[in-house]
Tab-separated table of C-alpha atoms in Angstrom:
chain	number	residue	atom	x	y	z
A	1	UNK	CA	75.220	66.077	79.254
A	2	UNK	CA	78.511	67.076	80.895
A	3	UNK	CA	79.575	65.667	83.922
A	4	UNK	CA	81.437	68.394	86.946
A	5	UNK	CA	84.090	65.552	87.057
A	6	UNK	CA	84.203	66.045	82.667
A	7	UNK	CA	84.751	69.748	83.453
A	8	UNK	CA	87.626	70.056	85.641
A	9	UNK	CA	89.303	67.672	83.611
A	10	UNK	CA	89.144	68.917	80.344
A	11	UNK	CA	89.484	72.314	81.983
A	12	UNK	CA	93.477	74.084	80.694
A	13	UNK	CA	95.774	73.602	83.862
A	14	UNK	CA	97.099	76.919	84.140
A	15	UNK	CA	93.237	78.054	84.283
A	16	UNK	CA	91.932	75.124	87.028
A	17	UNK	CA	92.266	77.584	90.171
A	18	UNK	CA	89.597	80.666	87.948
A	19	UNK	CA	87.706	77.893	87.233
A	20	UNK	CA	86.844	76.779	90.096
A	21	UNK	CA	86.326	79.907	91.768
A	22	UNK	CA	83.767	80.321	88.612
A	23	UNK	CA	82.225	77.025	89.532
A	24	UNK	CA	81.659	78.234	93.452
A	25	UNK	CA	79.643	81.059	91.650
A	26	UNK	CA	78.079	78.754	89.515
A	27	UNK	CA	77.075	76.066	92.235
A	28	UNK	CA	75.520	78.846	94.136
A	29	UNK	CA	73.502	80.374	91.382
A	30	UNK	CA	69.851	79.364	91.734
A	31	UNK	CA	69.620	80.043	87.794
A	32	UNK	CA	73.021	78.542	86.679
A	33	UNK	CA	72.376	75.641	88.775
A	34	UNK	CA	70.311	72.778	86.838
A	35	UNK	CA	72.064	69.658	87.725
A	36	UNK	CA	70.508	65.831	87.256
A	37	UNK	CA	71.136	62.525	88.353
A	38	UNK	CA	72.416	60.391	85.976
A	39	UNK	CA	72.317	56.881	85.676
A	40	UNK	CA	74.659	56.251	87.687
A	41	UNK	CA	73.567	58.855	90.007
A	42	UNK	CA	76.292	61.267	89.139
A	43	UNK	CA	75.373	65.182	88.957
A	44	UNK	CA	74.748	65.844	85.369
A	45	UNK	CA	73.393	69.024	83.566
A	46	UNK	CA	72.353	69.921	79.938
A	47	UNK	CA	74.712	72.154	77.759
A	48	UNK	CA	74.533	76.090	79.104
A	49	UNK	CA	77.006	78.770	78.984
A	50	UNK	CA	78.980	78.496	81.657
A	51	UNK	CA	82.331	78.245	83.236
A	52	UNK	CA	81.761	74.166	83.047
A	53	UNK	CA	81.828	75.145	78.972
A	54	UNK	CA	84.714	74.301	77.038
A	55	UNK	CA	85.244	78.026	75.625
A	56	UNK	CA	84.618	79.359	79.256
A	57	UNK	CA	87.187	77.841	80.571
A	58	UNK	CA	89.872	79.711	78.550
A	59	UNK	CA	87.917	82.906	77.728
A	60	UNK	CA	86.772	83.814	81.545
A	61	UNK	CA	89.817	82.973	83.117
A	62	UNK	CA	91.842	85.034	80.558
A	63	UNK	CA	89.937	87.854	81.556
A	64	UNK	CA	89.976	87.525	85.206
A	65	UNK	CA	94.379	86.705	84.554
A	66	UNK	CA	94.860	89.833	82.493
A	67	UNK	CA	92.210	92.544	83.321
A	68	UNK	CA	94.512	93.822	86.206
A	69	UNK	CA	91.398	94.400	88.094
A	70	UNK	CA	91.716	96.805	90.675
A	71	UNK	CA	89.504	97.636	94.314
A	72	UNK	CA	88.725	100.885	92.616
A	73	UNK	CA	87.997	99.876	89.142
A	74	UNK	CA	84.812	100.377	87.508
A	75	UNK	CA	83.598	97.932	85.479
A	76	UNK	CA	81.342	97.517	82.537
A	77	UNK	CA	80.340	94.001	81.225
A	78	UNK	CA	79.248	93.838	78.088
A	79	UNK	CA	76.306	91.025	77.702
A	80	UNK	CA	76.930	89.974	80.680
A	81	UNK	CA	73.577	88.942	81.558
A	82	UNK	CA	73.210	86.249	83.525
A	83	UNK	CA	76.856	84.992	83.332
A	84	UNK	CA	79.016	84.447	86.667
A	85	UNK	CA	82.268	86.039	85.079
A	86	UNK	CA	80.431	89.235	86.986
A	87	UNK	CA	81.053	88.044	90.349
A	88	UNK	CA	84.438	87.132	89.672
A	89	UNK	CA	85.595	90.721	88.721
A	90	UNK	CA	82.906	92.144	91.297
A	91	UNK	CA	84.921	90.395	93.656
A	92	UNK	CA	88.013	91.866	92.037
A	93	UNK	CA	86.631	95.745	91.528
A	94	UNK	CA	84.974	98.241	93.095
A	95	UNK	CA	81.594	98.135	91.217
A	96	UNK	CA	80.277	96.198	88.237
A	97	UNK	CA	77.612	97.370	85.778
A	98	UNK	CA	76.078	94.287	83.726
A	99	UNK	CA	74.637	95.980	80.378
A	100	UNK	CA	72.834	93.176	78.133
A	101	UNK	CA	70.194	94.066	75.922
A	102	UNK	CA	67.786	90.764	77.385
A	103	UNK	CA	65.886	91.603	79.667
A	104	UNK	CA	65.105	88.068	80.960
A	105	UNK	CA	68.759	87.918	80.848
A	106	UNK	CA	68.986	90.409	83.462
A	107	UNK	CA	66.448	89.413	85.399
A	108	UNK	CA	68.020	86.087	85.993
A	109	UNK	CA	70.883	87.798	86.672
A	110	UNK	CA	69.381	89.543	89.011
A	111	UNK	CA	68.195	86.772	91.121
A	112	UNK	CA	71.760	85.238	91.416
A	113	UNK	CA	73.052	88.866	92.584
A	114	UNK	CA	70.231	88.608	95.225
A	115	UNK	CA	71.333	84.996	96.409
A	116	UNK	CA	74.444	85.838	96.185
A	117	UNK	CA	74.369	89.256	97.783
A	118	UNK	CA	76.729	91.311	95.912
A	119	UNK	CA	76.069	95.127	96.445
A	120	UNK	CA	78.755	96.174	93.816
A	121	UNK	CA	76.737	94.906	90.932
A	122	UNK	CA	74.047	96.563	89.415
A	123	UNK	CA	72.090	95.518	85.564
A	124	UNK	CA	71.225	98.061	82.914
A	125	UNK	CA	69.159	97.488	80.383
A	126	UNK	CA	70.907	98.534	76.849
A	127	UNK	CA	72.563	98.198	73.887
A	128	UNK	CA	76.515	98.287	73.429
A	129	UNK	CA	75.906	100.276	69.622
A	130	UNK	CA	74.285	103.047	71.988
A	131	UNK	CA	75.621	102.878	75.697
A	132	UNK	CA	73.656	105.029	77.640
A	133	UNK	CA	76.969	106.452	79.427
A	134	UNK	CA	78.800	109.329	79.545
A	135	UNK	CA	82.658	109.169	78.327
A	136	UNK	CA	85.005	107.983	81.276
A	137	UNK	CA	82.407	106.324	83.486
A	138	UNK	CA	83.985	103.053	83.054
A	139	UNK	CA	87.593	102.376	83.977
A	140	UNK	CA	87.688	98.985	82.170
A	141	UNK	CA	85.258	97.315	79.972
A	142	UNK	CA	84.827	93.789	79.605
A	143	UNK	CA	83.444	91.933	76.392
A	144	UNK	CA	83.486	88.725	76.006
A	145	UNK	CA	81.568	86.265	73.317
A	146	UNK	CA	79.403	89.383	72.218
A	147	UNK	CA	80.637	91.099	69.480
A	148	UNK	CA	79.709	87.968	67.116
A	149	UNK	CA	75.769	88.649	68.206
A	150	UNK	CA	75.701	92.015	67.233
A	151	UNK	CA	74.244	92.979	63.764
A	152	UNK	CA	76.109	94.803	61.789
């Protein structure tokens, strides 16, 4: 179990603000959100990928930091499934498309998009090897953690 306190300390300083903005997302995803009382009665939750994860806290921010994100960028995320890096560049970007090749993935992404009402993502159903996309449709595509899933 990892603590919210745990996370924001071990999180990189120069990444602390992304992180928490992550987090917010996080906090307010009825999926994402699992926490337990500890012991002690401190908010716990099991291991899941998310921005409290070690690796998150680099990788995500990174992305946000250097993807020069513009209002009138369209945005594919690769595998993005039910992650909350999405809402970060949706806030970012004119429209994000969430391709993962899960279903129940997207499905539990979709119920965070609901709570969280963001209009300017939508979820495809697909597979990166065979986007089912014309040539320019995406002004920036993000990828992150994925390529090491994908068979060969």
């Amino acid at each position: 179990m990892i603590t919210l306190l745990d996370a924001v300390r071990s999180c990189p300083e120069e990444n602390l603000e992304l992180v928490r903005e992550l987090l917010s997302y996080d906090a307010l995803c009825p999926v994402c959100c699992v926490f337990e009382r500890d012991e002690n009665g401190g908010l716990v939750r099991p291991y899941c990928p998310s921005p409290l994860h070690w690796s998150r806290q680099v990788e995500w921010p990174w992305v946000i930091a250097n993807g020069d994100f513009r209002l009138t960028d369209v945005v594919l995320d690769v595998g993005g499934g039910h992650s909350v890096l999405k809402f970060a560049i949706a806030k970012r970007a004119r429209h994000v498309v969430s391709l993962d090749n899960n279903q129940e993935f997207l499905d539990k992404g979709r119920i965070a998009i609901d709570k969280l009402k963001c209009d300017n993502i939508s979820q495809k159903l697909g597979d990166v090897r065979k986007l089912p996309y014309s040539d320019s449709s995406f002004t920036k595509v993000v990828c992150v953690s994925v390529l090491e899933h994908i068979e060969g």
